[in-house]
Amino acid sequence: MTQGRYANIIIDISHEKVDRTFQYKIPKELDGKIEAGMCVQIPFGAGSHLRQGYVIEVTDKAEFPDEKQKEVAGIVTGSMSVETDAIKLAAWMKENYGSTMIAALKTVLPVKQTMKHREKKKITRLLSVEETRSVLGECIRKHQRAKARVLAELCREPVLPCELVTGRLNVAAATLKSLQTQGIISIESESYYRNPVKLETAREAGLVLSKEQADIKDKVLLDFDQGTRKTYLIHGITGSGKTEVYLSLIEGMIERGKQCIMLIPEIALTYQTLLRFYKRFGDRVSVMNSTLSVGEKFDQWERARKGELDVIIGPRSALFVPFPDLGLIIMDEEHENSYKSETMPRYHARETARYLAQMKQASLVLGSATPSLEAYYRAKQGDYELFTLNRRLTGGKLAEVSVVDLRQELKSGNRSIFSRKLQELIEDRLRKKEQIMLFLNRRGYAGFVSCRACGYVMKCPHCDVSLSQHMGGKMVCHYCGYETRQPEKCPSCSSPYLLGFKAGTQQIEQQLYKQFPGIRVLRMDGDTTRTKDSYQKILSAFAEGEADVLVGTQMIVKGHDFPNVTLAGVLAADLSLNDNDYRAGERTFQLLTQAVGRAGRGEKAGVAVIQTYRPDHYSIVKAAGQNYEAFYEEEILYRELGSYPPAAHMMAVLVTAAQEEKGEKLAGQLAVLAKDLWKEEKAKAAVIGPARASIGKINDIYRFVIYCKAFDYGQLILIKDKIEQYLQSLALKEENVQFDFDPVNTL
Ligand code: ADP
Ligand code: ZN
Ligand code: ZN
């Protein structure tokens, strides 16, 4: 492998023009020292400035005469060498999602190599449980909430990983210091923490699995032992024991000497969940998340590579942790949109995990309470093996759900944003000192226009999507560019109350104060969660009973369990139905199912109220009935009729330019190119657009979009490749083109 006199190198510059390998001669002093995957320094460009690059291949085949070849200047020390696997993975991502090779490589590699070890610490309780309880009581009286949080945990667990306490439990280092000086806890560092004998005692064995759980575990491991590698989908409501199955599968893999990647969306990486993994696998497990510094990330990689870890938990980037002998990838909450990257390459972790699993001979397990249409479709087609868990193992019944028709409310003279039913229930809960979650189903931008009297939403006559409100009383279709003026009256019922829907969480909060004097409200939305810790802070405060109501956007439907919440209200369930893309129904169903599931997690029974203008829409009806299967059947019909994913594949081509005309012109050219290509190939598919993107301008950059739909993914890649070639021939400076395959959000 290290034989050869030449190195083919990808230069570390993200630009289409240099997105190919360049050949360099390997000088005598580096003979035999350079191998594929290494990061090296090379002279590049007219000035022969030193640049970094990645060696893709070492070869004896000269691409051009020796005397013309520049030499590799040196190896970048301390760098991580890119395994051939990583290069393969990057190449696959480049091909399937459209990006430069260097952007793909950077996605699968840790960005920087500066090593900075953070000490790993653990906290040990020094007092007995009784003594700790009494200190805890004192802290509660003194309103020392952070201290109380740690102490409450320490009553349950004698030893806690420090990172978990400062991170997920949101306790400041100073607070811990103070507990230490008081002699209540001790804080010890890494070497001690890593002592396996000590940890054994803190470890906890798994629960005895139920028959349904054990069946899943046995089947996956049996397949594995017999050399069968598959993708499995576990469809199970929250609390049905999926995580317990994951834990037992990981255990099985560890027994077999394999490592596992556990993907969990960052927002669902709660303290309780992490603790379960720590308790089960001790310091053989580590967490990756966005708060880690580059140095820390690199550290994790090194630990994984050296065999110090068996499990890594994290969001989609955890997929790229280089385990020597990967056996299993688990992807919890498989339907989450955060599994799709929003930057180039716009990869989806599910598909990437599948490719990685194939490459590494690993199994793949997906889990969700509301599987994505993609996953369920594949399961139905027999590509994935489907398992169902439909029992809550800790009791706690599913909430009783009522659907309230907002049109009727207005008719009966109720102009409040709360229906009469919801008002009654709120009052009742306030009396009983139980907690409430109110949830606004809103995705922020694209304000559509609807009628307050009948709920009618202005739609594009050509596309069956809602029109978006633009400046100057205009409404525009983001799929086809159709444009019209906003009418004076509702076309359906002639009411003059037309509204660009923007009613936000803040208005709801104010309305609560007005209608329920003395009510204590916490609000969680984009505004209140700007700083890094605010998200955790709000959730902790609510968990500790500092408020009666938590009002928020979709952020609040995930993660934390609040046993005292017995009422969940969805204020305008159909808002997300009006998102102008084909996933609106699916997203609505998922959000409602999750929202409804927030009530009644504890001992007390829960009730949920869904307020809507469209009580008959299948997404709402099926969510209220908590019937996934029935929802799927309706939704897949719609996808098949419209040739939307997963029935077909879709590629969005996003063109951006500082000058509007230039962007428009290029988008037009690319659309023609794509259409011509279809003609030549006589393939059956559609090219839609170009149209203005749903956010037409960001930072003074204009955005245009073309959509291509095809049954065969390969056909889309064909178009993408053709567009890439064409762009290279143009050598554009100002315009930029990006691809998004099977997009999860409207561009
Ligand atoms: P999910 O991941 O589907 O939400 P969990 O695995 O977290 O479900 O399980 C929900 C609850 O049920 C947890 O409190 C867990 O401890 C408990 N549980 C899970 N499996 C079992 C089992 N086999 N026996 C008893 N309790 C269980
Ligand atoms: Zn349209
Ligand atoms: Zn109307």
PDB file of C-alpha atoms in Angstrom, residues 365-586:
ATOM      1  CA  VAL A 365     -31.528  -0.785  13.785  1.00  0.00           C
ATOM      2  CA  LEU A 366     -33.953   2.112  13.349  1.00  0.00           C
ATOM      3  CA  GLY A 367     -36.459   3.063  16.005  1.00  0.00           C
ATOM      4  CA  SER A 368     -39.358   5.495  16.216  1.00  0.00           C
ATOM      5  CA  ALA A 369     -42.802   6.052  17.660  1.00  0.00           C
ATOM      6  CA  THR A 370     -43.795   7.660  14.374  1.00  0.00           C
ATOM      7  CA  PRO A 371     -41.564   6.189  11.684  1.00  0.00           C
ATOM      8  CA  SER A 372     -40.735   8.290   8.669  1.00  0.00           C
ATOM      9  CA  LEU A 373     -42.719   7.396   5.581  1.00  0.00           C
ATOM     10  CA  GLU A 374     -39.400   6.349   4.059  1.00  0.00           C
ATOM     11  CA  ALA A 375     -38.612   3.791   6.719  1.00  0.00           C
ATOM     12  CA  TYR A 376     -42.106   2.368   6.985  1.00  0.00           C
ATOM     13  CA  TYR A 377     -42.409   2.119   3.216  1.00  0.00           C
ATOM     14  CA  ARG A 378     -39.182   0.164   3.025  1.00  0.00           C
ATOM     15  CA  ALA A 379     -40.318  -2.050   5.860  1.00  0.00           C
ATOM     16  CA  LYS A 380     -43.574  -2.742   4.029  1.00  0.00           C
ATOM     17  CA  GLN A 381     -41.629  -3.566   0.917  1.00  0.00           C
ATOM     18  CA  GLY A 382     -39.547  -6.041   2.843  1.00  0.00           C
ATOM     19  CA  ASP A 383     -36.280  -4.106   2.673  1.00  0.00           C
ATOM     20  CA  TYR A 384     -36.331  -3.646   6.418  1.00  0.00           C
ATOM     21  CA  GLU A 385     -37.531  -6.105   8.994  1.00  0.00           C
ATOM     22  CA  LEU A 386     -40.329  -4.568  11.028  1.00  0.00           C
ATOM     23  CA  PHE A 387     -40.898  -5.038  14.761  1.00  0.00           C
ATOM     24  CA  THR A 388     -43.721  -3.490  16.715  1.00  0.00           C
ATOM     25  CA  LEU A 389     -43.855  -2.658  20.416  1.00  0.00           C
ATOM     26  CA  ASN A 390     -47.233  -1.338  21.437  1.00  0.00           C
ATOM     27  CA  ARG A 391     -47.400  -1.546  25.187  1.00  0.00           C
ATOM     28  CA  ARG A 392     -46.185   0.969  27.738  1.00  0.00           C
ATOM     29  CA  LEU A 393     -44.109  -0.994  30.188  1.00  0.00           C
ATOM     30  CA  THR A 394     -44.415   1.305  33.161  1.00  0.00           C
ATOM     31  CA  GLY A 395     -48.136   1.795  33.074  1.00  0.00           C
ATOM     32  CA  GLY A 396     -49.116   5.364  32.275  1.00  0.00           C
ATOM     33  CA  LYS A 397     -51.966   5.335  29.816  1.00  0.00           C
ATOM     34  CA  LEU A 398     -52.123   7.117  26.515  1.00  0.00           C
ATOM     35  CA  ALA A 399     -53.839  10.454  26.864  1.00  0.00           C
ATOM     36  CA  GLU A 400     -57.491  10.888  26.045  1.00  0.00           C
ATOM     37  CA  VAL A 401     -57.696  13.265  23.082  1.00  0.00           C
ATOM     38  CA  SER A 402     -60.378  15.775  22.068  1.00  0.00           C
ATOM     39  CA  VAL A 403     -60.394  17.636  18.795  1.00  0.00           C
ATOM     40  CA  VAL A 404     -61.933  21.111  18.888  1.00  0.00           C
ATOM     41  CA  ASP A 405     -63.196  22.794  15.725  1.00  0.00           C
ATOM     42  CA  LEU A 406     -62.047  26.406  15.846  1.00  0.00           C
ATOM     43  CA  ARG A 407     -64.626  27.517  13.273  1.00  0.00           C
ATOM     44  CA  GLN A 408     -67.331  26.515  15.703  1.00  0.00           C
ATOM     45  CA  GLU A 409     -65.643  28.487  18.470  1.00  0.00           C
ATOM     46  CA  LEU A 410     -65.702  31.672  16.438  1.00  0.00           C
ATOM     47  CA  LYS A 411     -69.325  31.032  15.466  1.00  0.00           C
ATOM     48  CA  SER A 412     -70.281  30.735  19.111  1.00  0.00           C
ATOM     49  CA  GLY A 413     -68.634  34.041  19.774  1.00  0.00           C
ATOM     50  CA  ASN A 414     -65.423  32.846  21.388  1.00  0.00           C
ATOM     51  CA  ARG A 415     -62.634  35.040  20.029  1.00  0.00           C
ATOM     52  CA  SER A 416     -59.984  33.860  22.426  1.00  0.00           C
ATOM     53  CA  ILE A 417     -57.125  31.731  21.109  1.00  0.00           C
ATOM     54  CA  PHE A 418     -58.184  29.155  23.705  1.00  0.00           C
ATOM     55  CA  SER A 419     -61.278  27.085  23.023  1.00  0.00           C
ATOM     56  CA  ARG A 420     -63.843  26.815  25.792  1.00  0.00           C
ATOM     57  CA  LYS A 421     -62.858  23.216  26.385  1.00  0.00           C
ATOM     58  CA  LEU A 422     -59.218  24.155  26.805  1.00  0.00           C
ATOM     59  CA  GLN A 423     -60.056  27.073  29.116  1.00  0.00           C
ATOM     60  CA  GLU A 424     -62.053  24.793  31.379  1.00  0.00           C
ATOM     61  CA  LEU A 425     -59.255  22.269  31.522  1.00  0.00           C
ATOM     62  CA  ILE A 426     -56.613  24.909  32.204  1.00  0.00           C
ATOM     63  CA  GLU A 427     -58.637  26.228  35.140  1.00  0.00           C
ATOM     64  CA  ASP A 428     -59.123  22.739  36.447  1.00  0.00           C
ATOM     65  CA  ARG A 429     -55.387  21.968  36.306  1.00  0.00           C
ATOM     66  CA  LEU A 430     -54.495  25.254  37.989  1.00  0.00           C
ATOM     67  CA  ARG A 431     -56.828  24.295  40.835  1.00  0.00           C
ATOM     68  CA  LYS A 432     -55.306  20.835  41.124  1.00  0.00           C
ATOM     69  CA  LYS A 433     -51.740  22.193  40.883  1.00  0.00           C
ATOM     70  CA  GLU A 434     -51.007  19.985  37.936  1.00  0.00           C
ATOM     71  CA  GLN A 435     -48.971  21.184  35.004  1.00  0.00           C
ATOM     72  CA  ILE A 436     -49.893  22.126  31.461  1.00  0.00           C
ATOM     73  CA  MET A 437     -48.024  22.230  28.181  1.00  0.00           C
ATOM     74  CA  LEU A 438     -49.307  24.442  25.394  1.00  0.00           C
ATOM     75  CA  PHE A 439     -47.898  23.956  22.052  1.00  0.00           C
ATOM     76  CA  LEU A 440     -47.950  26.168  18.997  1.00  0.00           C
ATOM     77  CA  ASN A 441     -47.501  24.237  15.823  1.00  0.00           C
ATOM     78  CA  ARG A 442     -45.520  26.717  13.858  1.00  0.00           C
ATOM     79  CA  ARG A 443     -42.400  26.624  11.821  1.00  0.00           C
ATOM     80  CA  GLY A 444     -41.486  30.245  11.809  1.00  0.00           C
ATOM     81  CA  TYR A 445     -41.082  31.922   8.463  1.00  0.00           C
ATOM     82  CA  ALA A 446     -43.310  31.283   5.417  1.00  0.00           C
ATOM     83  CA  GLY A 447     -46.464  33.066   6.584  1.00  0.00           C
ATOM     84  CA  PHE A 448     -49.438  31.716   4.735  1.00  0.00           C
ATOM     85  CA  VAL A 449     -52.755  33.510   4.530  1.00  0.00           C
ATOM     86  CA  SER A 450     -55.886  32.063   6.047  1.00  0.00           C
ATOM     87  CA  CYS A 451     -59.436  33.074   6.890  1.00  0.00           C
ATOM     88  CA  ARG A 452     -60.209  33.384  10.566  1.00  0.00           C
ATOM     89  CA  ALA A 453     -63.886  32.712   9.995  1.00  0.00           C
ATOM     90  CA  CYS A 454     -63.690  29.469   8.057  1.00  0.00           C
ATOM     91  CA  GLY A 455     -60.033  28.453   8.107  1.00  0.00           C
ATOM     92  CA  TYR A 456     -59.750  28.635   4.327  1.00  0.00           C
ATOM     93  CA  VAL A 457     -56.138  28.864   3.198  1.00  0.00           C
ATOM     94  CA  MET A 458     -55.068  30.634   0.000  1.00  0.00           C
ATOM     95  CA  LYS A 459     -53.592  28.082  -2.349  1.00  0.00           C
ATOM     96  CA  CYS A 460     -51.772  27.909  -5.643  1.00  0.00           C
ATOM     97  CA  PRO A 461     -54.157  26.758  -8.387  1.00  0.00           C
ATOM     98  CA  HIS A 462     -51.417  24.641  -9.973  1.00  0.00           C
ATOM     99  CA  CYS A 463     -49.648  22.996  -7.100  1.00  0.00           C
ATOM    100  CA  ASP A 464     -51.899  22.263  -4.173  1.00  0.00           C
ATOM    101  CA  VAL A 465     -49.633  24.091  -1.777  1.00  0.00           C
ATOM    102  CA  SER A 466     -50.385  27.211   0.191  1.00  0.00           C
ATOM    103  CA  LEU A 467     -49.311  30.582  -1.075  1.00  0.00           C
ATOM    104  CA  SER A 468     -46.900  32.605   0.989  1.00  0.00           C
ATOM    105  CA  GLN A 469     -47.532  36.166   1.987  1.00  0.00           C
ATOM    106  CA  HIS A 470     -45.046  38.583   0.498  1.00  0.00           C
ATOM    107  CA  MET A 471     -44.529  42.299   0.912  1.00  0.00           C
ATOM    108  CA  GLY A 472     -47.005  44.629  -0.758  1.00  0.00           C
ATOM    109  CA  GLY A 473     -50.076  42.418  -0.475  1.00  0.00           C
ATOM    110  CA  LYS A 474     -48.744  39.737  -2.805  1.00  0.00           C
ATOM    111  CA  MET A 475     -49.051  35.989  -2.430  1.00  0.00           C
ATOM    112  CA  VAL A 476     -46.589  33.690  -4.190  1.00  0.00           C
ATOM    113  CA  CYS A 477     -46.326  29.942  -4.869  1.00  0.00           C
ATOM    114  CA  HIS A 478     -42.862  28.691  -4.088  1.00  0.00           C
ATOM    115  CA  TYR A 479     -43.139  25.656  -6.246  1.00  0.00           C
ATOM    116  CA  CYS A 480     -44.126  27.176  -9.575  1.00  0.00           C
ATOM    117  CA  GLY A 481     -43.753  30.907  -9.112  1.00  0.00           C
ATOM    118  CA  TYR A 482     -47.479  31.656  -9.474  1.00  0.00           C
ATOM    119  CA  GLU A 483     -48.244  35.071  -8.062  1.00  0.00           C
ATOM    120  CA  THR A 484     -51.435  36.863  -7.151  1.00  0.00           C
ATOM    121  CA  ARG A 485     -52.718  39.726  -5.017  1.00  0.00           C
ATOM    122  CA  GLN A 486     -54.112  39.014  -1.600  1.00  0.00           C
ATOM    123  CA  PRO A 487     -57.930  39.215  -1.851  1.00  0.00           C
ATOM    124  CA  GLU A 488     -60.005  41.611   0.272  1.00  0.00           C
ATOM    125  CA  LYS A 489     -62.441  38.911   1.264  1.00  0.00           C
ATOM    126  CA  CYS A 490     -62.248  35.197   1.835  1.00  0.00           C
ATOM    127  CA  PRO A 491     -62.958  33.468  -1.517  1.00  0.00           C
ATOM    128  CA  SER A 492     -64.809  30.773   0.356  1.00  0.00           C
ATOM    129  CA  CYS A 493     -67.042  32.581   2.863  1.00  0.00           C
ATOM    130  CA  SER A 494     -66.542  36.279   2.059  1.00  0.00           C
ATOM    131  CA  SER A 495     -65.404  37.113   5.563  1.00  0.00           C
ATOM    132  CA  PRO A 496     -63.041  40.100   5.671  1.00  0.00           C
ATOM    133  CA  TYR A 497     -60.970  38.564   8.502  1.00  0.00           C
ATOM    134  CA  LEU A 498     -58.013  37.357   6.477  1.00  0.00           C
ATOM    135  CA  LEU A 499     -54.872  36.805   8.389  1.00  0.00           C
ATOM    136  CA  GLY A 500     -51.252  36.250   7.572  1.00  0.00           C
ATOM    137  CA  PHE A 501     -50.683  33.747  10.322  1.00  0.00           C
ATOM    138  CA  LYS A 502     -48.022  34.925  12.672  1.00  0.00           C
ATOM    139  CA  ALA A 503     -49.638  34.630  16.116  1.00  0.00           C
ATOM    140  CA  GLY A 504     -46.683  33.541  18.156  1.00  0.00           C
ATOM    141  CA  THR A 505     -45.827  32.100  21.515  1.00  0.00           C
ATOM    142  CA  GLN A 506     -45.441  35.554  22.984  1.00  0.00           C
ATOM    143  CA  GLN A 507     -49.080  36.446  22.281  1.00  0.00           C
ATOM    144  CA  ILE A 508     -50.141  33.190  23.856  1.00  0.00           C
ATOM    145  CA  GLU A 509     -48.149  33.958  26.966  1.00  0.00           C
ATOM    146  CA  GLN A 510     -49.766  37.386  27.261  1.00  0.00           C
ATOM    147  CA  GLN A 511     -53.205  35.943  26.687  1.00  0.00           C
ATOM    148  CA  LEU A 512     -52.626  33.447  29.495  1.00  0.00           C
ATOM    149  CA  TYR A 513     -51.700  36.207  31.949  1.00  0.00           C
ATOM    150  CA  LYS A 514     -54.783  38.131  30.928  1.00  0.00           C
ATOM    151  CA  GLN A 515     -57.257  35.286  31.130  1.00  0.00           C
ATOM    152  CA  PHE A 516     -55.838  33.442  34.140  1.00  0.00           C
ATOM    153  CA  PRO A 517     -54.577  35.980  36.671  1.00  0.00           C
ATOM    154  CA  GLY A 518     -51.723  34.679  38.800  1.00  0.00           C
ATOM    155  CA  ILE A 519     -50.762  31.955  36.350  1.00  0.00           C
ATOM    156  CA  ARG A 520     -47.049  31.204  36.101  1.00  0.00           C
ATOM    157  CA  VAL A 521     -45.813  30.766  32.553  1.00  0.00           C
ATOM    158  CA  LEU A 522     -42.537  29.664  31.040  1.00  0.00           C
ATOM    159  CA  ARG A 523     -42.008  30.217  27.361  1.00  0.00           C
ATOM    160  CA  MET A 524     -39.695  28.337  25.077  1.00  0.00           C
ATOM    161  CA  ASP A 525     -39.099  29.412  21.506  1.00  0.00           C
ATOM    162  CA  GLY A 526     -36.378  30.795  19.296  1.00  0.00           C
ATOM    163  CA  ASP A 527     -36.308  34.000  21.339  1.00  0.00           C
ATOM    164  CA  THR A 528     -35.949  32.488  24.779  1.00  0.00           C
ATOM    165  CA  THR A 529     -33.392  29.865  23.778  1.00  0.00           C
ATOM    166  CA  ARG A 530     -30.728  32.010  22.143  1.00  0.00           C
ATOM    167  CA  THR A 531     -28.040  31.271  24.690  1.00  0.00           C
ATOM    168  CA  LYS A 532     -26.413  27.886  25.005  1.00  0.00           C
ATOM    169  CA  ASP A 533     -27.906  26.724  28.277  1.00  0.00           C
ATOM    170  CA  SER A 534     -31.285  28.384  28.172  1.00  0.00           C
ATOM    171  CA  TYR A 535     -32.969  25.346  26.702  1.00  0.00           C
ATOM    172  CA  GLN A 536     -31.937  23.129  29.606  1.00  0.00           C
ATOM    173  CA  LYS A 537     -32.628  25.874  32.121  1.00  0.00           C
ATOM    174  CA  ILE A 538     -36.223  26.316  31.045  1.00  0.00           C
ATOM    175  CA  LEU A 539     -36.861  22.581  31.081  1.00  0.00           C
ATOM    176  CA  SER A 540     -35.279  22.174  34.502  1.00  0.00           C
ATOM    177  CA  ALA A 541     -37.292  25.058  35.896  1.00  0.00           C
ATOM    178  CA  PHE A 542     -40.494  23.543  34.574  1.00  0.00           C
ATOM    179  CA  ALA A 543     -39.579  20.111  35.915  1.00  0.00           C
ATOM    180  CA  GLU A 544     -39.077  21.667  39.326  1.00  0.00           C
ATOM    181  CA  GLY A 545     -42.551  23.134  39.267  1.00  0.00           C
ATOM    182  CA  GLU A 546     -41.568  26.750  38.864  1.00  0.00           C
ATOM    183  CA  ALA A 547     -44.391  27.296  36.406  1.00  0.00           C
ATOM    184  CA  ASP A 548     -47.897  26.043  35.751  1.00  0.00           C
ATOM    185  CA  VAL A 549     -47.632  26.247  32.013  1.00  0.00           C
ATOM    186  CA  LEU A 550     -44.890  25.708  29.507  1.00  0.00           C
ATOM    187  CA  VAL A 551     -45.687  27.419  26.215  1.00  0.00           C
ATOM    188  CA  GLY A 552     -43.579  26.655  23.211  1.00  0.00           C
ATOM    189  CA  THR A 553     -43.021  25.708  19.627  1.00  0.00           C
ATOM    190  CA  GLN A 554     -42.231  22.166  18.557  1.00  0.00           C
ATOM    191  CA  MET A 555     -39.101  22.292  20.712  1.00  0.00           C
ATOM    192  CA  ILE A 556     -41.081  21.374  23.793  1.00  0.00           C
ATOM    193  CA  VAL A 557     -42.628  18.186  22.479  1.00  0.00           C
ATOM    194  CA  LYS A 558     -39.401  16.238  22.706  1.00  0.00           C
ATOM    195  CA  GLY A 559     -37.030  14.992  25.305  1.00  0.00           C
ATOM    196  CA  HIS A 560     -37.843  15.487  28.946  1.00  0.00           C
ATOM    197  CA  ASP A 561     -40.527  13.616  30.791  1.00  0.00           C
ATOM    198  CA  PHE A 562     -42.711  15.699  33.078  1.00  0.00           C
ATOM    199  CA  PRO A 563     -44.749  13.377  35.289  1.00  0.00           C
ATOM    200  CA  ASN A 564     -46.889  16.216  36.636  1.00  0.00           C
ATOM    201  CA  VAL A 565     -48.132  17.303  33.211  1.00  0.00           C
ATOM    202  CA  THR A 566     -51.712  16.152  32.812  1.00  0.00           C
ATOM    203  CA  LEU A 567     -52.869  18.493  30.072  1.00  0.00           C
ATOM    204  CA  ALA A 568     -51.374  19.063  26.649  1.00  0.00           C
ATOM    205  CA  GLY A 569     -52.932  21.612  24.329  1.00  0.00           C
ATOM    206  CA  VAL A 570     -52.165  22.098  20.679  1.00  0.00           C
ATOM    207  CA  LEU A 571     -53.326  25.570  19.774  1.00  0.00           C
ATOM    208  CA  ALA A 572     -53.468  25.506  16.010  1.00  0.00           C
ATOM    209  CA  ALA A 573     -52.862  21.986  14.874  1.00  0.00           C
ATOM    210  CA  ASP A 574     -53.233  22.666  11.178  1.00  0.00           C
ATOM    211  CA  LEU A 575     -50.623  25.398  10.933  1.00  0.00           C
ATOM    212  CA  SER A 576     -47.994  22.925   9.836  1.00  0.00           C
ATOM    213  CA  LEU A 577     -50.375  21.466   7.274  1.00  0.00           C
ATOM    214  CA  ASN A 578     -49.978  24.673   5.358  1.00  0.00           C
ATOM    215  CA  ASP A 579     -46.248  24.414   5.002  1.00  0.00           C
ATOM    216  CA  ASN A 580     -45.770  24.428   1.305  1.00  0.00           C
ATOM    217  CA  ASP A 581     -44.170  21.058   0.924  1.00  0.00           C
ATOM    218  CA  TYR A 582     -45.174  17.466   0.553  1.00  0.00           C
ATOM    219  CA  ARG A 583     -44.077  16.498   4.052  1.00  0.00           C
ATOM    220  CA  ALA A 584     -46.588  18.788   5.747  1.00  0.00           C
ATOM    221  CA  GLY A 585     -49.017  15.971   6.594  1.00  0.00           C
ATOM    222  CA  GLU A 586     -46.299  13.753   7.967  1.00  0.00           C
TER     223      GLU A 586
END
